PDB file of C-alpha atoms in Angstrom:
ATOM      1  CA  UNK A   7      30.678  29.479 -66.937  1.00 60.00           C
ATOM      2  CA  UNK A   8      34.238  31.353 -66.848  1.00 69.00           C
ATOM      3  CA  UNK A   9      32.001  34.444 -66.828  1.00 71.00           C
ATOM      4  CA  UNK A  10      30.605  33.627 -63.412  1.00 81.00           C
ATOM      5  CA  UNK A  11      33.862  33.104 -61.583  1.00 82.00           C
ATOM      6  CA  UNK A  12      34.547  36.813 -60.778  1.00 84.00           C
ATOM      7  CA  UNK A  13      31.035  37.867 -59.839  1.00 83.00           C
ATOM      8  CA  UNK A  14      31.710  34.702 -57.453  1.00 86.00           C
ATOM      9  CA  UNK A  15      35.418  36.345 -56.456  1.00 87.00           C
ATOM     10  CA  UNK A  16      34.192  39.451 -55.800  1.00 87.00           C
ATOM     11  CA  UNK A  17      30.997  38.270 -53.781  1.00 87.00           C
ATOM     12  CA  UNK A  18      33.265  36.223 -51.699  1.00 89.00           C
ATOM     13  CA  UNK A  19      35.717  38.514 -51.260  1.00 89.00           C
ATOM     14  CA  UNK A  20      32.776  41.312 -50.073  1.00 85.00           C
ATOM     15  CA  UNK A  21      31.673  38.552 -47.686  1.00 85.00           C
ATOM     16  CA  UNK A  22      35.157  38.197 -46.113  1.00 88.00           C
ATOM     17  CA  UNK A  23      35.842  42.032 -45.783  1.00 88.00           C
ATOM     18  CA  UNK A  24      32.252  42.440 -43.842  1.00 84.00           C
ATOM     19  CA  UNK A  25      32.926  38.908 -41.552  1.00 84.00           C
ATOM     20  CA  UNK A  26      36.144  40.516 -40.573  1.00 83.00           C
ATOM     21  CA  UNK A  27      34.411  43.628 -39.707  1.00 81.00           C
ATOM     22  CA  UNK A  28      36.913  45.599 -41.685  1.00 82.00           C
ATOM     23  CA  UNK A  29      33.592  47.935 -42.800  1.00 80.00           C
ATOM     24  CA  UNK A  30      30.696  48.896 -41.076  1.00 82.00           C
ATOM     25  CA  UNK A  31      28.196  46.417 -41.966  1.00 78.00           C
ATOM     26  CA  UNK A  32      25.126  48.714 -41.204  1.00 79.00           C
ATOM     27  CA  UNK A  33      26.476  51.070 -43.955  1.00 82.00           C
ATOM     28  CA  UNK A  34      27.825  48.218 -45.838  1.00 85.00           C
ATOM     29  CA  UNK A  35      25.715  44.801 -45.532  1.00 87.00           C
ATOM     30  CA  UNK A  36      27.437  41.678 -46.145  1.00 86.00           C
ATOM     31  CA  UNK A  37      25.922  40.086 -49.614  1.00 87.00           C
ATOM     32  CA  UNK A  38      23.786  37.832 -47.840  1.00 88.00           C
ATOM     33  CA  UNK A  39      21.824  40.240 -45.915  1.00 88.00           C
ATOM     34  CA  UNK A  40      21.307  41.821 -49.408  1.00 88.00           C
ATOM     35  CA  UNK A  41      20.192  38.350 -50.884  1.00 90.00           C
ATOM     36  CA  UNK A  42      17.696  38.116 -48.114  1.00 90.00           C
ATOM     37  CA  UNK A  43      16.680  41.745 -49.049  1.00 89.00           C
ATOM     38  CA  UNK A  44      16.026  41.002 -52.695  1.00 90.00           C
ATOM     39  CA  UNK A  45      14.677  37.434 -51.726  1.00 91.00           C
ATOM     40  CA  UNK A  46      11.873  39.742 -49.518  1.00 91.00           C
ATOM     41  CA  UNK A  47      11.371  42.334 -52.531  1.00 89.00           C
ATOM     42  CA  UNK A  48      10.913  39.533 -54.803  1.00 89.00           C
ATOM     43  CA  UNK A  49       8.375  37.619 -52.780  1.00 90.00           C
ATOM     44  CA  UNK A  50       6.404  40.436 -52.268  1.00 88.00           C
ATOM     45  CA  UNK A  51       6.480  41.626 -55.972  1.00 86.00           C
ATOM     46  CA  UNK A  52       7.962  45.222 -55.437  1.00 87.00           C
ATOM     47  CA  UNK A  53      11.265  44.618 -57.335  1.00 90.00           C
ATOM     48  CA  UNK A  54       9.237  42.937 -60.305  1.00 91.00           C
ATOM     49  CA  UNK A  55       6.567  45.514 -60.857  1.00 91.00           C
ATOM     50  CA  UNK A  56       9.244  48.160 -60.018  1.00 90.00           C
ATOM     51  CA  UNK A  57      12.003  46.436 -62.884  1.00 92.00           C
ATOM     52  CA  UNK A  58       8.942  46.488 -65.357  1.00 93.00           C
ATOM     53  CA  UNK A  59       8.232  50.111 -64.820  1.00 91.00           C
ATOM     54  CA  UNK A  60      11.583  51.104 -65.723  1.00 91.00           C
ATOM     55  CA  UNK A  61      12.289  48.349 -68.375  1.00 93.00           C
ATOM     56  CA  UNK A  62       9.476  50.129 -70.018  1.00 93.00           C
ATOM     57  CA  UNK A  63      10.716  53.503 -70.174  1.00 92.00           C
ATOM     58  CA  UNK A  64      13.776  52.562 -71.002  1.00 94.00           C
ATOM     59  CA  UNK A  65      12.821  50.826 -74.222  1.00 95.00           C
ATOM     60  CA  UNK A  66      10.222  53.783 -75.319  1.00 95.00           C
ATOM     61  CA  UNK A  67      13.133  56.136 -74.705  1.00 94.00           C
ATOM     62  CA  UNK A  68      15.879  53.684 -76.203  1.00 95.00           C
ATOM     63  CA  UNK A  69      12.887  53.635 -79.439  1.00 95.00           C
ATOM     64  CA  UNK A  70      12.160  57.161 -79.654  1.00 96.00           C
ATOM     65  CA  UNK A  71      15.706  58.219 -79.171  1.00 95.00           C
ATOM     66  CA  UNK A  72      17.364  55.785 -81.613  1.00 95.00           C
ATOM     67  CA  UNK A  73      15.211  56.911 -84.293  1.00 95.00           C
ATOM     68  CA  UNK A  74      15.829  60.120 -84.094  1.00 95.00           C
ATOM     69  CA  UNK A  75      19.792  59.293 -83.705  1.00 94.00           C
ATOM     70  CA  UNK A  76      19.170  57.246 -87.245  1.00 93.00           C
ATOM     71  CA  UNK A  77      17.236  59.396 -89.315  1.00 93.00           C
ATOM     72  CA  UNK A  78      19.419  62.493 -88.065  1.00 93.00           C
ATOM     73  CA  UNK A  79      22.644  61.005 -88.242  1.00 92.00           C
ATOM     74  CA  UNK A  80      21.758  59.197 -92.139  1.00 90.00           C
ATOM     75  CA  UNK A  81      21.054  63.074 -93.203  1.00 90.00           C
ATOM     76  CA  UNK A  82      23.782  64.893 -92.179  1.00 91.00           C
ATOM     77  CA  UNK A  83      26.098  62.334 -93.315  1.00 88.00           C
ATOM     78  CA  UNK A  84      24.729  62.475 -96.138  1.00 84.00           C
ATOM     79  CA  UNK A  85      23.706  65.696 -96.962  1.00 86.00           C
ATOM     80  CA  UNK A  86      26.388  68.619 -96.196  1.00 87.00           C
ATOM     81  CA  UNK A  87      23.552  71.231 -95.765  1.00 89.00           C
ATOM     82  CA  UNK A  88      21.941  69.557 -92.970  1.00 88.00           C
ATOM     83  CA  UNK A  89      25.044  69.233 -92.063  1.00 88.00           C
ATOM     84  CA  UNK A  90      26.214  72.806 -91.947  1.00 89.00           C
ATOM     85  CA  UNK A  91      22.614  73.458 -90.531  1.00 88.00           C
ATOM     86  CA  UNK A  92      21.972  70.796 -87.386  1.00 88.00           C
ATOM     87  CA  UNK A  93      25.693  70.239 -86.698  1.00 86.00           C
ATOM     88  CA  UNK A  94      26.652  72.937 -84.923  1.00 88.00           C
ATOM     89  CA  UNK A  95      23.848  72.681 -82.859  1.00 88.00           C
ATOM     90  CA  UNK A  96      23.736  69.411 -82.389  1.00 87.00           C
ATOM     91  CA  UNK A  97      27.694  69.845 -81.002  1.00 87.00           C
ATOM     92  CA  UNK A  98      26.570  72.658 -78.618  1.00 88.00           C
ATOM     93  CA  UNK A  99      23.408  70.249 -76.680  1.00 85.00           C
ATOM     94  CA  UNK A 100      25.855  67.329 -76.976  1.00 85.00           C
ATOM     95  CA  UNK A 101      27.948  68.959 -74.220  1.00 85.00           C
ATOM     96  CA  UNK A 102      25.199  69.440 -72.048  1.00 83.00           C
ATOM     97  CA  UNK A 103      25.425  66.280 -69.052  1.00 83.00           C
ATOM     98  CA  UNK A 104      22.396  64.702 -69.954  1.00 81.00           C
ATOM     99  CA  UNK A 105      21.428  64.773 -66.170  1.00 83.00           C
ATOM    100  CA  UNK A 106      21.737  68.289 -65.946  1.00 82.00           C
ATOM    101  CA  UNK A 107      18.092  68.601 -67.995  1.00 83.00           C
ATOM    102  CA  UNK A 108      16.143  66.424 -65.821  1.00 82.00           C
ATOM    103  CA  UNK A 109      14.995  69.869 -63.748  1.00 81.00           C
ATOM    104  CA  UNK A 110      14.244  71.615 -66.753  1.00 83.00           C
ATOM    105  CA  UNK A 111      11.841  68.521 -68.230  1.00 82.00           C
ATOM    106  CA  UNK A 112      10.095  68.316 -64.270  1.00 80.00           C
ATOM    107  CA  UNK A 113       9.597  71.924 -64.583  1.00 81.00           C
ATOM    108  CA  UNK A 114       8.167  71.496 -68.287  1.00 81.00           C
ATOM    109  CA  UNK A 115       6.190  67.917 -68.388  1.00 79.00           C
ATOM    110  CA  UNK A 116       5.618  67.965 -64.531  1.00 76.00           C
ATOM    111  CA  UNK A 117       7.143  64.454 -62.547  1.00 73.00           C
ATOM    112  CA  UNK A 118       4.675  62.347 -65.210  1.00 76.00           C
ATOM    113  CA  UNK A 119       6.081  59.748 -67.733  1.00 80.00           C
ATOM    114  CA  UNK A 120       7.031  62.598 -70.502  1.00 83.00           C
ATOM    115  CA  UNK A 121       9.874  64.057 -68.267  1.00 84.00           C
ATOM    116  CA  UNK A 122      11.454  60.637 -67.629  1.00 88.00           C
ATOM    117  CA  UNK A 123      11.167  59.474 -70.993  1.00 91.00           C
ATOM    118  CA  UNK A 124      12.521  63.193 -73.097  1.00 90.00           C
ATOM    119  CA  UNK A 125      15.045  63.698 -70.586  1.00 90.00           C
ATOM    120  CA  UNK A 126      16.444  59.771 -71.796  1.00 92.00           C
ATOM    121  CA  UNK A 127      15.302  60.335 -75.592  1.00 93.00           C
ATOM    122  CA  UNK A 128      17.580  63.065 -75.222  1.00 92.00           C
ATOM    123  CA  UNK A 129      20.531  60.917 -74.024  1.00 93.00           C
ATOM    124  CA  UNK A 130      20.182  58.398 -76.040  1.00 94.00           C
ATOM    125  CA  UNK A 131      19.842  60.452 -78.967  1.00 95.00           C
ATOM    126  CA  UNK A 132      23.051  61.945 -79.539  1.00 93.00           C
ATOM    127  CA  UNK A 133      25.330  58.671 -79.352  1.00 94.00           C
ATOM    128  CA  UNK A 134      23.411  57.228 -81.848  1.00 95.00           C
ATOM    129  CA  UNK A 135      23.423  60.331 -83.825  1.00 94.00           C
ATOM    130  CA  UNK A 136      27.179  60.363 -83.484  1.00 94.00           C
ATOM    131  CA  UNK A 137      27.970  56.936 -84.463  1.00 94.00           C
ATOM    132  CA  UNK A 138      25.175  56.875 -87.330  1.00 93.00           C
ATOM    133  CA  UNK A 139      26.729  60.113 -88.805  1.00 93.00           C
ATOM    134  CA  UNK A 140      30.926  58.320 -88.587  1.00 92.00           C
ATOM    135  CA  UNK A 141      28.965  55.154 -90.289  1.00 90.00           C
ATOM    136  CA  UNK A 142      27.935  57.462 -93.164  1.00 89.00           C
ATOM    137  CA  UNK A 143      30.733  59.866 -93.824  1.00 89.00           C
ATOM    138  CA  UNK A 144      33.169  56.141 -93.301  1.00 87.00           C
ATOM    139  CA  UNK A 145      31.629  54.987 -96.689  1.00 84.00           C
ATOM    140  CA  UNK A 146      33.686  54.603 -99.393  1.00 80.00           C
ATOM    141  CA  UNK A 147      32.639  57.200-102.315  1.00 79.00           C
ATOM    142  CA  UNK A 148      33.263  54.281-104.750  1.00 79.00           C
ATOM    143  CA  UNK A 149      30.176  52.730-103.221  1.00 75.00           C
ATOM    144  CA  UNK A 150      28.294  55.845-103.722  1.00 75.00           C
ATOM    145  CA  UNK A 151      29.615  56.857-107.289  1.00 77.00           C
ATOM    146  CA  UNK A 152      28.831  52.870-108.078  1.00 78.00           C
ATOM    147  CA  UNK A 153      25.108  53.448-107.347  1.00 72.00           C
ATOM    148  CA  UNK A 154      24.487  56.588-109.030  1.00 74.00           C
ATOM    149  CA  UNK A 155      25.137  55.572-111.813  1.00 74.00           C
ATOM    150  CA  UNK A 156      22.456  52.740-111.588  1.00 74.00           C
ATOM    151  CA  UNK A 157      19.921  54.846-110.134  1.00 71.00           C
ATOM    152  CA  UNK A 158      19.101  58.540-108.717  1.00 67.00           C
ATOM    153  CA  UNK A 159      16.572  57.410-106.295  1.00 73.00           C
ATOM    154  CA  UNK A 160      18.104  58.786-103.171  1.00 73.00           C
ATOM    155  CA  UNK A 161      15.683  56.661-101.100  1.00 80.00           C
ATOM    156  CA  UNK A 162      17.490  53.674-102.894  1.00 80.00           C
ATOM    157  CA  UNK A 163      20.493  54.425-102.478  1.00 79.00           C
ATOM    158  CA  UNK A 164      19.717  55.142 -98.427  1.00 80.00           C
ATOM    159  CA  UNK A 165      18.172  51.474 -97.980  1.00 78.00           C
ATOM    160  CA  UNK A 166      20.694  49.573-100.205  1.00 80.00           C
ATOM    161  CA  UNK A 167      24.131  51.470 -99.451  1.00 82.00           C
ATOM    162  CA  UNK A 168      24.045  53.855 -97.044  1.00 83.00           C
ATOM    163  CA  UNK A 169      22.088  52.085 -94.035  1.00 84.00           C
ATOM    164  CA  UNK A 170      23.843  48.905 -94.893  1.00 83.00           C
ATOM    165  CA  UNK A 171      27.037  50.299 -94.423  1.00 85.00           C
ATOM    166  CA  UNK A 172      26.589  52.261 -91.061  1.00 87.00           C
ATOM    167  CA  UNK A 173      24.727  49.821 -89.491  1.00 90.00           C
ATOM    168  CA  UNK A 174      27.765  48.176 -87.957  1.00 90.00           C
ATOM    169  CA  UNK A 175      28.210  51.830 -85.953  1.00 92.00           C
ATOM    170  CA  UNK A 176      24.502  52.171 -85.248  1.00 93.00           C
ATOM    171  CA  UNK A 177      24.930  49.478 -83.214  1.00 92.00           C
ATOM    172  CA  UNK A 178      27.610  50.394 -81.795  1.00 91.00           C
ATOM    173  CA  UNK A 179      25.953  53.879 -80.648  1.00 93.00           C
ATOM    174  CA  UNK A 180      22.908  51.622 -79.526  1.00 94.00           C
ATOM    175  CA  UNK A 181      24.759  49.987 -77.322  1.00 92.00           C
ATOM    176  CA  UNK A 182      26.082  52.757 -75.962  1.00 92.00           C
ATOM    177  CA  UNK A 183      23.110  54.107 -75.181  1.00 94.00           C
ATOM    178  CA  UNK A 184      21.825  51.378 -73.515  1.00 94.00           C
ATOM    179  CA  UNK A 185      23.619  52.147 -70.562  1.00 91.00           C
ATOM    180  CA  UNK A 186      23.070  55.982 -70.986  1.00 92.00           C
ATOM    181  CA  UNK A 187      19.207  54.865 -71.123  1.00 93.00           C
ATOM    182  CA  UNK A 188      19.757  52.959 -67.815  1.00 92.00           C
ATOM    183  CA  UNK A 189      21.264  55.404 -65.696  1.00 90.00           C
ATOM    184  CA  UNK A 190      18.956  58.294 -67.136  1.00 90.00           C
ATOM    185  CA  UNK A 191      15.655  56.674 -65.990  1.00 88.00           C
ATOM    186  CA  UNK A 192      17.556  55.347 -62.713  1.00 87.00           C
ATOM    187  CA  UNK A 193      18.292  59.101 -62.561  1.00 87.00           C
ATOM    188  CA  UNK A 194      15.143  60.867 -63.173  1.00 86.00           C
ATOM    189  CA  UNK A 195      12.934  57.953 -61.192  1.00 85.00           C
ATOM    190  CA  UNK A 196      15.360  59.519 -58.138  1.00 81.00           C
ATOM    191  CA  UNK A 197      13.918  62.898 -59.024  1.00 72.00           C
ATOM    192  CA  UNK A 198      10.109  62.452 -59.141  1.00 70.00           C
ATOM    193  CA  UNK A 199       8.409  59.161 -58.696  1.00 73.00           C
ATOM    194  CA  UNK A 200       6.517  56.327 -57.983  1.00 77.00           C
ATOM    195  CA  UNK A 201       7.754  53.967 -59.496  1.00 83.00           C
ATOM    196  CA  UNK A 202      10.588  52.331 -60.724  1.00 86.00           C
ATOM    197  CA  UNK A 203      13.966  51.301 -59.387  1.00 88.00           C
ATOM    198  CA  UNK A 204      15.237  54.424 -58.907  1.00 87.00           C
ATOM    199  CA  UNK A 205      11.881  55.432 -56.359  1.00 85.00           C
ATOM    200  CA  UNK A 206      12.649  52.363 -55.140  1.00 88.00           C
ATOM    201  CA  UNK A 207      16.329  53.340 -53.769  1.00 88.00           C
ATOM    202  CA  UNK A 208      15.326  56.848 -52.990  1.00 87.00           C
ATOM    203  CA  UNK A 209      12.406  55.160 -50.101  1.00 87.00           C
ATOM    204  CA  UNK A 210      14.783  52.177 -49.460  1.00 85.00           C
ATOM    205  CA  UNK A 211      17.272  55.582 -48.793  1.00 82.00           C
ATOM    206  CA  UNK A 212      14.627  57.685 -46.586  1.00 81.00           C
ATOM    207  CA  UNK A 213      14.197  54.610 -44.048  1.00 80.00           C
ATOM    208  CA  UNK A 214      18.130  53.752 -44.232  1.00 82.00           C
ATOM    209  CA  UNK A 215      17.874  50.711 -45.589  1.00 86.00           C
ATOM    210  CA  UNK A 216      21.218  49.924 -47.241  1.00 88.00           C
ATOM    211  CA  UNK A 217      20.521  46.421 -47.665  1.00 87.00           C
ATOM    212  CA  UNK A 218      17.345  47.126 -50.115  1.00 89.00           C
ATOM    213  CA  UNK A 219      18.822  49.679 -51.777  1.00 89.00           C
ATOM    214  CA  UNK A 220      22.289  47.276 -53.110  1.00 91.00           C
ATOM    215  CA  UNK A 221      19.589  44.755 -53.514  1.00 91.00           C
ATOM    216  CA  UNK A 222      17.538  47.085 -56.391  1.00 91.00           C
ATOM    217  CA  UNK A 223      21.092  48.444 -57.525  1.00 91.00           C
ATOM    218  CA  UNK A 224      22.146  44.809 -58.616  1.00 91.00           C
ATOM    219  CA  UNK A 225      19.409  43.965 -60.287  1.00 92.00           C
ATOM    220  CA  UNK A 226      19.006  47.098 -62.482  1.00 91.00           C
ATOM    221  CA  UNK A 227      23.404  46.126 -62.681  1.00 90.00           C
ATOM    222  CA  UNK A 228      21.308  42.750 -64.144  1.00 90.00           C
ATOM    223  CA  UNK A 229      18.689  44.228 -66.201  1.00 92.00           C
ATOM    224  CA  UNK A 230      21.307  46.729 -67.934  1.00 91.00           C
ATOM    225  CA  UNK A 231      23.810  43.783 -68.769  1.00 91.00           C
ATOM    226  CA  UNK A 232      20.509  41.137 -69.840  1.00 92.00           C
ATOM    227  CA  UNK A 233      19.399  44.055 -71.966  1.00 92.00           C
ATOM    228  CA  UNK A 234      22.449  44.742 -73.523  1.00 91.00           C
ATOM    229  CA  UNK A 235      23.404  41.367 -74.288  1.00 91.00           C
ATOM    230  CA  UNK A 236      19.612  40.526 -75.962  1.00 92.00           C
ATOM    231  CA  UNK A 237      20.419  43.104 -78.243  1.00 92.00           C
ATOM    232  CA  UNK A 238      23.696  41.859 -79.197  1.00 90.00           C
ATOM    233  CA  UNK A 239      22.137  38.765 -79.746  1.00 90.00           C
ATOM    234  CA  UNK A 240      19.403  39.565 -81.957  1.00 91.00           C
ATOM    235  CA  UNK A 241      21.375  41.799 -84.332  1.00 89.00           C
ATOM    236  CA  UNK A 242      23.867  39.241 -84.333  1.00 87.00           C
ATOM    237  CA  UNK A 243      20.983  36.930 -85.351  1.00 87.00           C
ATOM    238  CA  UNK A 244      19.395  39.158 -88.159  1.00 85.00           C
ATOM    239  CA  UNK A 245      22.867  40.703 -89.449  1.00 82.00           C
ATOM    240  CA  UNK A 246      25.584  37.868 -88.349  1.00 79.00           C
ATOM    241  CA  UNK A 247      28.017  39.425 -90.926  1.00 71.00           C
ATOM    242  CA  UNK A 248      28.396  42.469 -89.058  1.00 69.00           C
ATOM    243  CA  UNK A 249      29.616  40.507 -85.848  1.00 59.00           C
ATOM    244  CA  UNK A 250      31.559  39.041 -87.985  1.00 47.00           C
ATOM    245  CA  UNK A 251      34.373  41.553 -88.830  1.00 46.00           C
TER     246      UNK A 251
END
């Protein structure tokens, strides 16, 4: 409950500042004209079929993207000449603004699904990579030494030390990129579209309606903040000890 009591400050206090007129209400609706507005797109269906076409290319780019992080970030932790190889690299596209490559993907993949979802795989990838990499190298060698000496399977040693003990920073960058995933489809559904909630505020923009377009800005503001706290939940569920610490 305790949670609730500033969204409910801050919604009162945005319905005070627009009943005193102390903002113009036509460029800043009061919150309930925007309730009515997101009352309408839910009774019509646009906000619902709209939130599920960007919930889903969030998650295939989340997928994609964390895998990638993993498996990249496990080997050059691991292994200093991947390391020495990808790093550099990897340092160089890092600095990049991950918006700043949504043109380039239109221009390669066209407006279709594959531009929305590489330009996000691409986000997400590198603060997982990041964090998965500090998990690794944050090991302690006594772990590592420990295990050699009780077996030179390297594939062992990935799935019973290694993973283990970066997971609590894969999460972490996970996390992370669960908000990079958000605004990077919100983003690129801006760019080329039709459908989505960010083609949703770019029409809701073209016919000036300000009330639709905070209307599908909270509830993506919802679906980022459900999202992010189902996956605390569930790896708090499968791997409690790491929430733990």
């Amino acid at each position: 409950f305790i949670f609730i009591v500033p969204i409910l400050f801050v919604v009162l206090l945005w319905e005070i500042i627009c009943k005193l007129q102390l903002v113009n209400t036509s460029l800043f609706p009061s919150p309930w004209l925007v309730f009515q507005s997101m009352k309408k797109l839910l009774m019509d269906g646009t906000i619902i079929s709209d939130s599920k076409a960007s919930l889903l290319r969030v998650l295939i780019s989340l997928l994609l993207g964390s895998f990638l992080g993993i498996l990249v970030g496990l080997l050059t932790g691991r292994f200093k000449l991947f390391s020495l190889i990808f790093s550099p690299i990897g340092q160089i596209l890092r600095q990049f603004p991950p918006v700043a490559i949504i043109p380039f993907t239109i221009v390669w993949f066209g407006i279709d699904e594959g531009a929305k979802i590489f330009a996000t795989s691409f986000a997400v990838f590198f603060p997982v990579w990041i964090s998965t990499y500090t998990g690794v190298i944050n090991i302690p060698q006594i772990y590592l030494s420990s295990a050699s000496q009780f077996t030179k399977s390297q594939i062992t040693i990935f799935t019973k030390i290694i993973l283990p003990g970066a997971l609590p920073f894969i999460i972490s960058g996970i996390r992370t990129s669960i908000s990079v995933a958000f605004v990077m489809i919100f983003v690129s559904e801006l760019a080329g579209a039709s459908s989505g909630l960010g083609y949703r505020i770019s029409i809701s923009q073209s016919s000036y309606r300000m009330d639709d377009m905070m209307a599908v800005l909270i509830v993506l503001g919802i679906l980022g903040a459900s999202f992010d706290y189902l996956f605390l939940k569930i790896t708090t569920k499968i791997f409690p000890w790491i929430h733990q610490r």
